[in-house]
PDB file of C-alpha atoms in Angstrom:
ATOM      1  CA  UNK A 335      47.697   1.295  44.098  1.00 83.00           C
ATOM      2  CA  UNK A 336      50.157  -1.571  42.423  1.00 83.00           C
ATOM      3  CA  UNK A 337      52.539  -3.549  43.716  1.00 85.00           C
ATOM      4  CA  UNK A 338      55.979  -2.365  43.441  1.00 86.00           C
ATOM      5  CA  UNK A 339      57.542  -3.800  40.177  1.00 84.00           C
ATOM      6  CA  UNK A 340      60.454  -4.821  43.056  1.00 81.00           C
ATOM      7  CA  UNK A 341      58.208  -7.758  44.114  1.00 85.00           C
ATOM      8  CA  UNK A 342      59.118  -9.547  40.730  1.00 86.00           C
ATOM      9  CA  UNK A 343      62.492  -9.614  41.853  1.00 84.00           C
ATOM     10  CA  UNK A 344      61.529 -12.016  45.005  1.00 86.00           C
ATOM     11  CA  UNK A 345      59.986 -14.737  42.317  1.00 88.00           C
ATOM     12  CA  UNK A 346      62.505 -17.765  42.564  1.00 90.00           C
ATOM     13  CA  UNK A 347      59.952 -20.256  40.186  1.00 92.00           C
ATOM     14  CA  UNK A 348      56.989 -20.913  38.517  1.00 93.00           C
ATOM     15  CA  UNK A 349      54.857 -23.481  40.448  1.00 94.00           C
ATOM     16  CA  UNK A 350      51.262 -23.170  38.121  1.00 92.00           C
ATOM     17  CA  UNK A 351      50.644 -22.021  35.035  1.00 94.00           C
ATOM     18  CA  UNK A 352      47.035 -23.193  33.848  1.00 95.00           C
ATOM     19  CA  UNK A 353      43.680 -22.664  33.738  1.00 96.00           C
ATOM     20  CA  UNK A 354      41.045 -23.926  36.400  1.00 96.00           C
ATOM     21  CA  UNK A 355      37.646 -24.661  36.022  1.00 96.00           C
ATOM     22  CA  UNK A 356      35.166 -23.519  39.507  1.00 96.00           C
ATOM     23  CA  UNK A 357      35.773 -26.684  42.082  1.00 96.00           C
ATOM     24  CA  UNK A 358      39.291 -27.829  40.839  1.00 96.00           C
ATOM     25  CA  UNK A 359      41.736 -26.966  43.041  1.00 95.00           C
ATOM     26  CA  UNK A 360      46.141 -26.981  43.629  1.00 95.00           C
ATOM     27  CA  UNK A 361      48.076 -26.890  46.423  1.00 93.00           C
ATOM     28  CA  UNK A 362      50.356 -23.686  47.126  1.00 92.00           C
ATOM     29  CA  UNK A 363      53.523 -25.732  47.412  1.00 88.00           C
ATOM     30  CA  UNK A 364      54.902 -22.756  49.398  1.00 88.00           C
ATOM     31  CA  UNK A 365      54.590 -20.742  52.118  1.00 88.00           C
ATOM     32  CA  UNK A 366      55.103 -17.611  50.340  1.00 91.00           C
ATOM     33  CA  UNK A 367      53.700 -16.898  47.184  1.00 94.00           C
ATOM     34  CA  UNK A 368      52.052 -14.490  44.255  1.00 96.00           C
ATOM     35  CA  UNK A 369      49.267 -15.778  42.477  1.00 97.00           C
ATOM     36  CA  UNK A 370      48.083 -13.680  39.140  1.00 97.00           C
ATOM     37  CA  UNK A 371      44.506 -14.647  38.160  1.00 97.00           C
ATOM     38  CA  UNK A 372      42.891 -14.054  34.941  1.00 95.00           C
ATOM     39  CA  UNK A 373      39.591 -14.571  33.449  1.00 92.00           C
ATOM     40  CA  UNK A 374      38.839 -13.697  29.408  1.00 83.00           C
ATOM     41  CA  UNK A 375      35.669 -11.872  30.580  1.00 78.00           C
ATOM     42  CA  UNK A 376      33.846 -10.179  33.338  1.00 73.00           C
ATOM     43  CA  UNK A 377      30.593 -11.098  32.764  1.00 81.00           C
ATOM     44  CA  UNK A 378      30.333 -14.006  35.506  1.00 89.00           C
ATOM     45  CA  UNK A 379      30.786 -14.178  39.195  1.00 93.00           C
ATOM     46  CA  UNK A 380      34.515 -15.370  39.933  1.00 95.00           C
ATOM     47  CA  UNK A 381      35.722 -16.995  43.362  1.00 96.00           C
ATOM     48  CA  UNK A 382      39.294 -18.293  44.758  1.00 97.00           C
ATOM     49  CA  UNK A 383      39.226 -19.783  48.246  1.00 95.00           C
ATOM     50  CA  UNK A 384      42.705 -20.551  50.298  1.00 94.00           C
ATOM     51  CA  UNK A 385      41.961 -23.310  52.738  1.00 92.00           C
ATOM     52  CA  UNK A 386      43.816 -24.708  55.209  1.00 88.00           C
ATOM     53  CA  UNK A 387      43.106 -27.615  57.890  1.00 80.00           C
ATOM     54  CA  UNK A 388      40.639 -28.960  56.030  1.00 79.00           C
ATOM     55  CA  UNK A 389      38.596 -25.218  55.957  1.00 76.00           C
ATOM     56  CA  UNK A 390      37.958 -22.914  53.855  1.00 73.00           C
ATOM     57  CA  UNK A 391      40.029 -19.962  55.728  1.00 84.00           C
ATOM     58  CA  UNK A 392      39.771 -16.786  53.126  1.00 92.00           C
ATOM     59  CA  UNK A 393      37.880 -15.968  49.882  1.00 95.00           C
ATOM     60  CA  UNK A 394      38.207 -13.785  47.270  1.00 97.00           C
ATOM     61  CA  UNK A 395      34.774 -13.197  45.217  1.00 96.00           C
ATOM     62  CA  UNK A 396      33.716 -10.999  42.662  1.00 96.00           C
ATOM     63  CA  UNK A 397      30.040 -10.576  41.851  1.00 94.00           C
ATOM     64  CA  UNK A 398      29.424  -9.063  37.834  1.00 91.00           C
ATOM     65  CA  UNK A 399      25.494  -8.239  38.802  1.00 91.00           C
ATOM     66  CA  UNK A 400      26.610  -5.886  42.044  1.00 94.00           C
ATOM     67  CA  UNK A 401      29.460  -5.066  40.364  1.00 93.00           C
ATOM     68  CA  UNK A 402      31.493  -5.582  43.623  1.00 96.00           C
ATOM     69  CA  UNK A 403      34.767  -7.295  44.967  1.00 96.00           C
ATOM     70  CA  UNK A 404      34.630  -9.045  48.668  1.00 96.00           C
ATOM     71  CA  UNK A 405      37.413 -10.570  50.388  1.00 96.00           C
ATOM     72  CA  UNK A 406      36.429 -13.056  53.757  1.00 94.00           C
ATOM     73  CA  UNK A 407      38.453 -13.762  56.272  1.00 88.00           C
ATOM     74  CA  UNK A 408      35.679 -15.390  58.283  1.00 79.00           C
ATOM     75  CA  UNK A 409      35.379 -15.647  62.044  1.00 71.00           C
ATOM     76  CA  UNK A 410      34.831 -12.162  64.062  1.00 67.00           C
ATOM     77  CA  UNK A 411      36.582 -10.107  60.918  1.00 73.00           C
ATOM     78  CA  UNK A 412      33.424 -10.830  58.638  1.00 80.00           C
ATOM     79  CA  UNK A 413      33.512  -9.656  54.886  1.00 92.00           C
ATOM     80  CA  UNK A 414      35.158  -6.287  53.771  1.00 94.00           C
ATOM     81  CA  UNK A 415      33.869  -5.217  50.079  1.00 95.00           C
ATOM     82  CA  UNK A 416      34.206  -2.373  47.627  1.00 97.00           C
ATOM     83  CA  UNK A 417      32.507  -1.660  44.269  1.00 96.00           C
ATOM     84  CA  UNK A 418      34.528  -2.855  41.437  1.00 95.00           C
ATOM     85  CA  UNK A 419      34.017  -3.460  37.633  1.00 90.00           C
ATOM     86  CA  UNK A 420      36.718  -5.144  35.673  1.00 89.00           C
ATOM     87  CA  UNK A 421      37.133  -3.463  32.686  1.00 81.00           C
ATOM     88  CA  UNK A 422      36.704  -6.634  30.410  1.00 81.00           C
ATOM     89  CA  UNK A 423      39.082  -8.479  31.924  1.00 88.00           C
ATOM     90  CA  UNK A 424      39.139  -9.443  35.564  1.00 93.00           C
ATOM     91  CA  UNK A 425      42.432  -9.456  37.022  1.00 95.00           C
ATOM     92  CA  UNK A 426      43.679  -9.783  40.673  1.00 97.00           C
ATOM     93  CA  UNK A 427      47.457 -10.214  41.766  1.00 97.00           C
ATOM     94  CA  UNK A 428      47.746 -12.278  45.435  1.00 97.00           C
ATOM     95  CA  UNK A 429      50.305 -11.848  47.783  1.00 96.00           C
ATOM     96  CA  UNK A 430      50.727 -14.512  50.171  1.00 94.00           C
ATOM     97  CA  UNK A 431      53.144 -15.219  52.984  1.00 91.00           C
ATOM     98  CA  UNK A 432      52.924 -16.556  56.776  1.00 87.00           C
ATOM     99  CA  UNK A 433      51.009 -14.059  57.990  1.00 89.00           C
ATOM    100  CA  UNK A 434      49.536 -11.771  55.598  1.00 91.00           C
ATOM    101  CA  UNK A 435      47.766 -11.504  52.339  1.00 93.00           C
ATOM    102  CA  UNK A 436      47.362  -8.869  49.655  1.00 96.00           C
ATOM    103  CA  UNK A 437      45.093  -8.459  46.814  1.00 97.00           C
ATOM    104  CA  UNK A 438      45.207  -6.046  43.849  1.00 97.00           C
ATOM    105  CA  UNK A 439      42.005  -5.830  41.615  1.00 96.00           C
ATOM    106  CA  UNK A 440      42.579  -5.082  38.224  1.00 94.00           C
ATOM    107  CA  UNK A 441      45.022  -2.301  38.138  1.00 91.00           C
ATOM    108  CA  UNK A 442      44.763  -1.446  41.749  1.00 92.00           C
ATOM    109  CA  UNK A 443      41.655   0.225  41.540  1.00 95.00           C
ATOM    110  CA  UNK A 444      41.207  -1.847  44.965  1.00 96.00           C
ATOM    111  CA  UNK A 445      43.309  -3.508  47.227  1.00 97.00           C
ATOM    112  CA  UNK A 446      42.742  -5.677  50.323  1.00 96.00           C
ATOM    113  CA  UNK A 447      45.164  -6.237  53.149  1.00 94.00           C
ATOM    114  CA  UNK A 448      44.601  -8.941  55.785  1.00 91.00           C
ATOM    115  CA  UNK A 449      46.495 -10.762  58.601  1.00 89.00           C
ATOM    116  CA  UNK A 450      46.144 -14.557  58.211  1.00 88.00           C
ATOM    117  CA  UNK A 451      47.924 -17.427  59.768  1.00 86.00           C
ATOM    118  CA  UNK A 452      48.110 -20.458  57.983  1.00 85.00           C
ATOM    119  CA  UNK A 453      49.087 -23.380  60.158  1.00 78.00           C
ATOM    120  CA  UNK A 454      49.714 -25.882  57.441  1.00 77.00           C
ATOM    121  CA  UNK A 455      50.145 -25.563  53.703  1.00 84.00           C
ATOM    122  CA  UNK A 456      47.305 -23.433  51.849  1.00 92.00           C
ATOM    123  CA  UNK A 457      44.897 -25.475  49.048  1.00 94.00           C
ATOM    124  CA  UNK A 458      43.230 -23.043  46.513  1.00 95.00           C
ATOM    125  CA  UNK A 459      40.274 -23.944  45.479  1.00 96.00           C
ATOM    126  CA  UNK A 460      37.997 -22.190  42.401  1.00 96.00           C
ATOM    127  CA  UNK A 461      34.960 -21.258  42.765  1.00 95.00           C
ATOM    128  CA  UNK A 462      32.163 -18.624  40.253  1.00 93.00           C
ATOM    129  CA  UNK A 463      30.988 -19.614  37.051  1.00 93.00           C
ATOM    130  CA  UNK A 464      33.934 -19.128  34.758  1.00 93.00           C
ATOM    131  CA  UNK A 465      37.599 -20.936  34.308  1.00 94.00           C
ATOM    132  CA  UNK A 466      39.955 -18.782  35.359  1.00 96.00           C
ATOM    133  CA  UNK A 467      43.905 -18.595  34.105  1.00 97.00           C
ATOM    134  CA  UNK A 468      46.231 -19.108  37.218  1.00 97.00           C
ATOM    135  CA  UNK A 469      50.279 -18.231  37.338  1.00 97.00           C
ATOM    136  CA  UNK A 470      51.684 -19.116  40.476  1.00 96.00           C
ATOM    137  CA  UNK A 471      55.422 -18.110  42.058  1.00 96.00           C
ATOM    138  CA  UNK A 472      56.897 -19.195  44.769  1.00 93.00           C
ATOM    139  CA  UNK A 473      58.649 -16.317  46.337  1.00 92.00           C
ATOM    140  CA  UNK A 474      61.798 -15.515  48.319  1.00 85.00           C
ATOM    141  CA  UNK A 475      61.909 -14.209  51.500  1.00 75.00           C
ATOM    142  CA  UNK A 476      63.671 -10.918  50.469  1.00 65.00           C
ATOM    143  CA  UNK A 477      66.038  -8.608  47.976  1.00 58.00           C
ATOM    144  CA  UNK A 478      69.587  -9.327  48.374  1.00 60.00           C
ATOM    145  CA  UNK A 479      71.688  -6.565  46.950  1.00 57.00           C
ATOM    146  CA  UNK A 480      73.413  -8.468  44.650  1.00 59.00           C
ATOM    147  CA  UNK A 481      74.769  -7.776  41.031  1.00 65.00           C
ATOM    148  CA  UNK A 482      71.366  -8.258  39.447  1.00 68.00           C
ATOM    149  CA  UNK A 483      69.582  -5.601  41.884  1.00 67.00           C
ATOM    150  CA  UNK A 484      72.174  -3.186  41.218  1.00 69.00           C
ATOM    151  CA  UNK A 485      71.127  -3.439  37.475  1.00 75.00           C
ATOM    152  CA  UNK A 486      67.600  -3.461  37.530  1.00 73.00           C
ATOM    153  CA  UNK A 487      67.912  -0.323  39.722  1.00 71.00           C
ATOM    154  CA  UNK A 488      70.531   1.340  37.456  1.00 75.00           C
ATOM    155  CA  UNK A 489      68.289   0.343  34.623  1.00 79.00           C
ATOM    156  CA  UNK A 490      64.892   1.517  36.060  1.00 77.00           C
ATOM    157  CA  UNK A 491      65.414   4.490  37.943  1.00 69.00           C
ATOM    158  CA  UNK A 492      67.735   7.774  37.545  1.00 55.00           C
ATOM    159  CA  UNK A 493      69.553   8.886  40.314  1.00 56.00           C
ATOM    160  CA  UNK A 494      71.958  11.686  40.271  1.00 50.00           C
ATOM    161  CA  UNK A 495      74.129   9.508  43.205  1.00 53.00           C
ATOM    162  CA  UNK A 496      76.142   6.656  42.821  1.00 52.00           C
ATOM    163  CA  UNK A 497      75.591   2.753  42.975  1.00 50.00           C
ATOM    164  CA  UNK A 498      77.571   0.898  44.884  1.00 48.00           C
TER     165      UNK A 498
END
């Protein structure tokens, strides 16, 4: 399961766009966001944390020697985790807004879907053995239908009715 190529239509600007060794960290700078993480290679454990309050509040980890993804919400809801191995590359794609989070491994060969609820603005933090590559966007609410949807849907799907 992917996200639908739709999302990329809520994107309003690109807040990061670098690459983060484990224990540097960012602030969100939004309340709703996507984050797209990269790393070259597979071969090492890989970590993001979103913290908030001054605690770390969710974590995303990926262990190479189990060969498994885990997402932690903490509290009660403990650790959900499913067997997962990046085909050379790991990716994940992070939804975040005010009271949910997504997360797509690699080419949704596993997603997660939690409820969080932020009270102040989210720090991510690194964590693992390797850097990884970090594209942030801040995102919009929702899809106005507006000229430029009307396009991209025109352009994207066929449909034997007619656009108004």
């Amino acid at each position: 399961m992917t996200p639908v190529r739709e999302m990329e239509l809520l994107r309003t600007e690109t807040l990061e766009n670098a690459w983060y060794s484990p224990g540097e960290a960012f602030h969100a700078g939004a309340k709703a966001f996507e984050l797209i993480v990269n790393a070259s290679c597979s071969f090492y454990d890989a970590a993001i944390f979103l913290e908030w309050n001054g605690e770390q509040q969710y974590s995303i980890t990926y262990s190479s020697e189990r060969g498994r993804v885990s997402v932690d919400r903490g509290g009660v809801d403990g650790i959900r985790m499913a067997d997962w191995n990046p085909e050379g590359q790991l990716k994940w794609r992070i939804f975040v807004d005010a009271s949910s989070i997504e997360v797509f491994c690699g080419n949704g060969e596993v997603v997660f879907s939690s409820r969080i609820y932020p009270k102040k603005n989210i720090h991510i933090r690194i964590g693992g053995e390797i850097q990884l590559h970090v594209t942030q966007y801040k995102l919009k609410r929702s899809i106005h239908y507006d000229e430029k949807l009307r396009q991209y849907l025109k352009n994207n799907f066929v449909t034997k009715t007619r656009l108004y």
